[in-house]
Coordinates of C-alpha atoms in Angstrom, one line a residue:
X1 CA 24.2 -22.5 -31.1
X2 CA 23.1 -20.6 -28.4
X3 CA 19.9 -21.9 -25.8
X4 CA 17.6 -19.9 -27.4
X5 CA 17.9 -20.8 -30.8
X6 CA 18.1 -24.6 -30.6
X7 CA 15.0 -23.8 -28.0
X8 CA 13.4 -22.3 -31.1
X9 CA 14.4 -24.9 -33.5
X10 CA 11.8 -26.7 -34.7
X11 CA 9.4 -24.6 -32.9
X12 CA 5.9 -24.3 -35.6
X13 CA 5.3 -21.1 -36.2
X14 CA 4.4 -18.7 -34.0
X15 CA 4.6 -20.7 -31.0
X16 CA 7.1 -19.0 -28.3
X17 CA 10.3 -20.8 -26.8
X18 CA 8.4 -21.4 -24.0
X19 CA 5.5 -23.2 -25.3
X20 CA 8.4 -25.4 -27.1
X21 CA 10.0 -25.9 -24.0
X22 CA 6.4 -26.0 -22.1
X23 CA 4.9 -29.5 -23.8
X24 CA 5.4 -32.6 -26.0
X25 CA 1.8 -31.2 -27.8
X26 CA 2.1 -30.2 -31.5
X27 CA -0.9 -27.2 -31.0
X28 CA 0.6 -24.9 -28.7
X29 CA -2.7 -23.2 -27.9
X30 CA -4.1 -26.8 -27.5
X31 CA -7.9 -26.4 -25.4
X32 CA -8.6 -30.3 -25.9
X33 CA -8.9 -31.2 -22.1
X34 CA -8.3 -35.3 -23.4
X35 CA -4.6 -34.3 -24.5
X36 CA -2.6 -36.4 -22.2
X37 CA -0.5 -33.1 -22.5
X38 CA -2.7 -30.3 -21.2
X39 CA -5.5 -31.5 -20.0
X40 CA -3.0 -32.7 -15.8
X41 CA -3.0 -29.0 -15.8
X42 CA 2.0 -29.9 -15.1
X43 CA 3.8 -28.8 -17.2
X44 CA 5.1 -31.3 -20.1
X45 CA 9.2 -30.1 -20.6
X46 CA 10.0 -31.3 -24.5
X47 CA 12.6 -34.0 -24.7
X48 CA 14.6 -32.1 -26.5
X49 CA 14.9 -30.0 -24.4
X50 CA 14.8 -32.0 -21.5
X51 CA 17.8 -33.8 -23.6
X52 CA 19.9 -30.7 -22.8
X53 CA 23.3 -30.9 -21.0
X54 CA 22.7 -29.2 -17.5
X55 CA 24.9 -26.4 -18.3
X56 CA 22.7 -26.2 -21.2
X57 CA 19.6 -27.0 -19.0
X58 CA 20.2 -23.9 -16.8
X59 CA 21.3 -21.6 -18.8
X60 CA 18.2 -22.0 -21.0
X61 CA 16.5 -21.6 -18.0
X62 CA 18.4 -18.2 -16.6
X63 CA 17.7 -17.2 -20.7
X64 CA 13.4 -17.3 -20.0
X65 CA 13.6 -16.4 -16.5
X66 CA 14.8 -13.1 -17.3
X67 CA 12.3 -12.6 -19.6
X68 CA 9.7 -12.9 -17.7
X69 CA 8.4 -16.5 -19.0
X70 CA 5.7 -18.5 -17.2
X71 CA 6.7 -19.1 -13.9
X72 CA 6.0 -22.8 -13.9
X73 CA 7.8 -23.3 -17.3
X74 CA 11.1 -21.6 -15.6
X75 CA 10.5 -23.5 -11.7
X76 CA 10.5 -26.9 -13.5
X77 CA 13.8 -25.7 -16.0
X78 CA 15.7 -24.8 -13.4
X79 CA 14.6 -28.4 -11.0
X80 CA 16.2 -30.1 -14.4
X81 CA 18.5 -28.2 -14.8
X82 CA 19.7 -28.9 -11.0
X83 CA 18.4 -31.9 -10.9
X84 CA 21.6 -33.0 -14.2
X85 CA 23.9 -30.9 -12.0
X86 CA 26.3 -33.1 -10.7
X87 CA 30.0 -31.0 -11.2
X88 CA 29.7 -28.5 -8.1
X89 CA 30.1 -25.3 -9.4
X90 CA 27.7 -25.6 -11.7
X91 CA 25.1 -27.7 -9.0
X92 CA 26.2 -24.4 -6.7
X93 CA 24.9 -21.9 -9.3
X94 CA 21.7 -24.0 -9.9
X95 CA 20.9 -23.6 -5.6
X96 CA 21.3 -20.6 -5.8
X97 CA 19.0 -19.5 -8.8
X98 CA 16.1 -21.5 -7.9
X99 CA 16.5 -20.4 -4.8
X100 CA 16.4 -17.0 -5.6
X101 CA 13.6 -18.1 -8.5
X102 CA 11.1 -19.3 -5.7
X103 CA 12.5 -17.5 -2.5
X104 CA 13.4 -20.7 -0.7
X105 CA 15.8 -20.9 1.8
X106 CA 17.0 -24.5 2.3
X107 CA 18.7 -24.5 -1.8
X108 CA 20.3 -20.9 0.3
X109 CA 21.5 -23.3 2.9
X110 CA 22.7 -25.9 0.1
X111 CA 23.7 -23.0 -2.0
X112 CA 26.6 -21.7 0.8
X113 CA 27.3 -25.6 1.4
X114 CA 28.2 -26.1 -1.9
X115 CA 29.5 -23.0 -3.7
X116 CA 33.2 -22.3 -4.2
X117 CA 32.0 -19.2 -5.8
X118 CA 32.2 -15.6 -3.2
X119 CA 29.6 -14.4 -5.5
X120 CA 26.9 -17.5 -4.8
X121 CA 27.8 -17.5 -0.8
X122 CA 26.8 -14.2 -0.4
X123 CA 24.0 -13.5 -2.6
X124 CA 22.9 -17.0 -0.6
X125 CA 22.7 -15.2 2.4
X126 CA 21.9 -12.0 1.4
X127 CA 18.1 -14.2 0.7
X128 CA 17.8 -16.2 3.4
X129 CA 18.5 -12.8 5.4
X130 CA 15.3 -11.4 3.0
X131 CA 13.4 -14.5 3.4
X132 CA 12.6 -13.8 7.1
X133 CA 9.0 -12.2 8.0
X134 CA 10.6 -10.5 10.7
X135 CA 13.1 -8.1 8.3
X136 CA 9.5 -7.5 6.0
X137 CA 7.8 -4.7 6.4
X138 CA 4.7 -4.8 8.8
X139 CA 2.1 -1.9 8.5
X140 CA 0.2 -2.9 11.8
X141 CA 3.4 -2.8 13.8
X142 CA 6.3 -0.2 14.1
X143 CA 9.0 -1.0 11.6
X144 CA 11.9 -2.6 12.2
X145 CA 15.0 -0.4 12.8
X146 CA 17.5 -3.7 13.2
X147 CA 17.7 -6.1 10.6
X148 CA 17.5 -9.9 12.2
X149 CA 21.0 -11.7 10.9
X150 CA 22.5 -9.0 11.0
X151 CA 26.4 -11.0 11.3
X152 CA 25.3 -13.2 7.7
X153 CA 23.8 -10.0 5.9
X154 CA 27.9 -8.4 6.8
X155 CA 29.0 -11.5 5.4
X156 CA 27.1 -11.9 2.6
X157 CA 27.7 -8.8 1.3
X158 CA 31.0 -8.4 1.7
X159 CA 31.1 -11.5 -0.2
X160 CA 29.5 -10.7 -2.7
X161 CA 31.6 -6.9 -3.3
X162 CA 34.4 -9.1 -2.6
X163 CA 33.4 -11.9 -6.1
X164 CA 32.9 -9.0 -7.4
X165 CA 36.5 -6.9 -7.4
X166 CA 37.2 -6.8 -11.9
X167 CA 34.6 -9.1 -12.7
X168 CA 33.2 -8.3 -16.1
X169 CA 30.3 -5.9 -16.2
X170 CA 28.0 -8.2 -17.1
X171 CA 28.3 -10.6 -14.2
X172 CA 28.2 -7.7 -11.9
X173 CA 24.9 -6.2 -13.6
X174 CA 23.6 -10.4 -12.2
X175 CA 24.0 -9.6 -8.9
X176 CA 23.1 -6.1 -8.9
X177 CA 19.9 -7.1 -11.2
X178 CA 19.2 -9.5 -8.2
X179 CA 20.2 -7.3 -4.9
X180 CA 17.5 -5.5 -6.5
X181 CA 14.6 -8.2 -7.1
X182 CA 15.4 -9.0 -3.3
X183 CA 14.3 -5.6 -2.7
X184 CA 10.9 -5.8 -4.6
X185 CA 10.2 -9.6 -3.9
X186 CA 9.0 -7.8 -0.6
X187 CA 8.6 -5.2 1.1
X188 CA 12.2 -5.0 3.8
X189 CA 12.8 -2.7 6.7
X190 CA 14.8 0.7 4.9
X191 CA 18.0 -1.4 7.6
X192 CA 18.2 -3.7 5.2
X193 CA 17.2 -1.7 1.7
X194 CA 19.5 0.4 2.8
X195 CA 22.4 -1.8 2.6
X196 CA 21.4 -4.0 -0.3
X197 CA 20.5 -0.7 -2.5
X198 CA 23.8 1.0 -1.5
X199 CA 26.1 -2.6 -1.9
X200 CA 24.1 -2.7 -5.4
X201 CA 25.7 1.0 -5.7
X202 CA 29.0 0.3 -4.9
X203 CA 29.9 -2.7 -7.4
X204 CA 27.8 -0.3 -9.9
X205 CA 30.3 2.7 -9.7
X206 CA 33.5 0.0 -9.7
X207 CA 32.9 -1.8 -12.9
X208 CA 31.5 1.6 -14.8
X209 CA 34.7 3.4 -13.4
X210 CA 32.0 5.6 -11.6
X211 CA 33.7 7.2 -8.6
X212 CA 31.9 9.3 -5.2
X213 CA 32.1 13.3 -6.3
X214 CA 32.7 12.0 -9.6
X215 CA 32.2 14.8 -12.5
X216 CA 29.9 14.6 -15.8
X217 CA 29.7 11.9 -17.0
X218 CA 29.7 12.6 -20.4
X219 CA 29.3 9.4 -22.3
X220 CA 28.7 5.9 -21.0
X221 CA 29.5 3.1 -23.5
X222 CA 26.0 1.2 -25.2
X223 CA 27.3 -2.0 -23.7
X224 CA 27.1 -0.3 -20.2
X225 CA 23.6 1.3 -20.3
X226 CA 22.0 -1.5 -18.8
X227 CA 24.2 -1.9 -16.4
X228 CA 24.5 2.3 -15.8
X229 CA 20.1 2.3 -16.1
X230 CA 20.6 -0.7 -12.7
X231 CA 22.6 2.2 -10.7
X232 CA 20.3 4.4 -11.0
X233 CA 17.3 2.1 -10.4
X234 CA 19.1 1.1 -7.1
X235 CA 20.1 5.0 -6.3
X236 CA 16.1 6.3 -6.7
X237 CA 15.6 3.0 -3.7
X238 CA 19.3 3.7 -2.2
X239 CA 17.6 7.3 -1.6
X240 CA 14.7 6.5 -0.2
X241 CA 15.7 4.2 1.9
X242 CA 18.1 6.8 2.6
X243 CA 16.0 8.7 4.2
X244 CA 13.5 6.2 7.0
X245 CA 17.1 6.1 8.3
X246 CA 17.6 9.3 8.3
X247 CA 21.3 10.0 6.8
X248 CA 21.6 13.2 6.4
X249 CA 21.0 15.2 3.6
X250 CA 24.6 16.2 2.6
X251 CA 25.3 12.7 2.4
X252 CA 22.4 11.3 0.2
X253 CA 23.2 14.2 -2.2
X254 CA 26.7 13.1 -2.1
X255 CA 26.9 9.2 -2.8
X256 CA 24.7 9.3 -5.8
X257 CA 26.2 12.2 -8.1
X258 CA 28.0 9.8 -10.1
X259 CA 24.3 9.0 -10.9
X260 CA 22.9 12.2 -11.2
X261 CA 25.5 13.4 -13.9
X262 CA 24.4 10.3 -15.9
X263 CA 21.4 10.9 -16.0
X264 CA 21.2 14.3 -16.1
X265 CA 22.6 13.7 -20.3
X266 CA 20.2 11.5 -20.7
X267 CA 17.0 13.9 -20.9
X268 CA 16.2 11.8 -24.3
X269 CA 15.1 8.2 -21.6
X270 CA 11.8 8.9 -20.7
X271 CA 13.2 6.3 -17.9
X272 CA 15.7 8.2 -17.2
X273 CA 13.7 11.2 -16.6
X274 CA 11.1 9.7 -14.2
X275 CA 14.1 8.0 -12.1
X276 CA 16.5 11.7 -11.9
X277 CA 12.5 13.0 -11.0
X278 CA 12.1 10.6 -8.0
X279 CA 15.9 11.3 -6.5
X280 CA 16.1 15.2 -6.9
X281 CA 12.0 14.7 -4.9
X282 CA 14.4 13.1 -2.2
X283 CA 16.7 15.5 -2.4
X284 CA 13.6 18.7 -2.0
X285 CA 13.1 17.3 1.5
X286 CA 15.9 16.2 3.3
X287 CA 18.5 18.6 2.4
X288 CA 19.2 21.5 4.6
X289 CA 19.9 24.3 2.9
X290 CA 16.3 26.1 1.8
X291 CA 18.1 27.1 -2.0
X292 CA 19.8 23.2 -2.1
X293 CA 16.1 22.6 -1.6
X294 CA 14.7 24.1 -4.3
X295 CA 16.9 23.5 -7.2
X296 CA 16.2 20.4 -6.4
X297 CA 12.6 20.1 -6.1
X298 CA 12.0 22.5 -9.8
X299 CA 14.9 19.8 -11.1
X300 CA 12.8 17.5 -10.0
X301 CA 10.1 18.8 -12.4
X302 CA 11.5 19.9 -14.7
X303 CA 12.3 16.1 -15.5
X304 CA 8.9 14.9 -15.6
X305 CA 8.1 17.4 -17.4
X306 CA 10.7 16.0 -20.0
X307 CA 9.3 12.3 -18.9
X308 CA 5.6 13.3 -19.9
X309 CA 6.2 14.9 -23.5
X310 CA 8.5 11.7 -24.1
X311 CA 5.1 9.9 -22.8
X312 CA 2.2 12.2 -22.2
X313 CA 0.2 9.3 -21.0
X314 CA 2.8 8.3 -18.8
X315 CA -0.4 7.7 -15.5
X316 CA 2.7 7.6 -12.8
X317 CA 4.0 10.8 -14.1
X318 CA 0.3 12.6 -14.4
X319 CA -0.1 11.9 -11.0
X320 CA 3.2 12.8 -9.5
X321 CA 2.1 16.1 -12.0
X322 CA -1.2 16.5 -10.4
X323 CA 0.1 15.8 -6.8
X324 CA 2.9 18.6 -7.3
X325 CA 0.2 20.6 -9.1
X326 CA 2.1 21.0 -12.3
X327 CA -0.1 22.4 -14.4
X328 CA 0.7 20.1 -18.1
X329 CA -0.8 22.3 -20.9
X330 CA 1.3 24.9 -20.8

């Protein structure tokens, strides 16, 4: 039985997995101030959840993390899982998950010390660099052009790439999502953002069998779609940071050919159209050849109009079209 089914079994009708995990109160919607499970404001995990083996409890925490459950519940699940982990491999995984979730460098340091996995070590090193406020954008100061902790970053990214060589796509996806999580958690300086997203592209391309200068991606298997979409999101952030790092327009275009080939075949997918539009807008501003830049701009508008046709009420697309002075009433 899977961890999600185990947790859901026996839950009152209509109650969520999170509510079942959270409290021993029989009413998940309880508002009684005298209820000991609800009045103190603390998270009370169900005893059946707490009795799970360490590996299952960690699986449950990761599941609740992926499904964006209440942060206090997810944090508590990770903490309880860590407290029960004794095997080094499992404990280092729990340390990394908790470190990434709450942004705590000390847990990352412990994970580096205890882990045998290159991926865990690498992600923990990357996390420590990303948690350094000197690597965040300061709106009141000139943006940093250098990464503080560059040697550690280099080592961490190399460990991630080597550890994911030949790995299953779902394992690669997990690390791509983690890298993008670091990019989204803080506004990182452009060089650091560029390095993280570049590694996300590298490991995604390898897992998907894409290569730079790839021809049209005519078909992506259904089980590969999530990784392809994650790679596409990474491509947008990479292109933006590459521009800030003054990477040549032709180099940016060349790096993103596989993603652009994939997105070109996703004209019925709203998110894919939006992502392609963002990349093409970047290219329209960095390509030296005027004709190529104009074609990129026209392609961006075409993708935005496709996205607007699919979801007319999306405020972001409507705003971008208005900013570009594009009439959507035609």
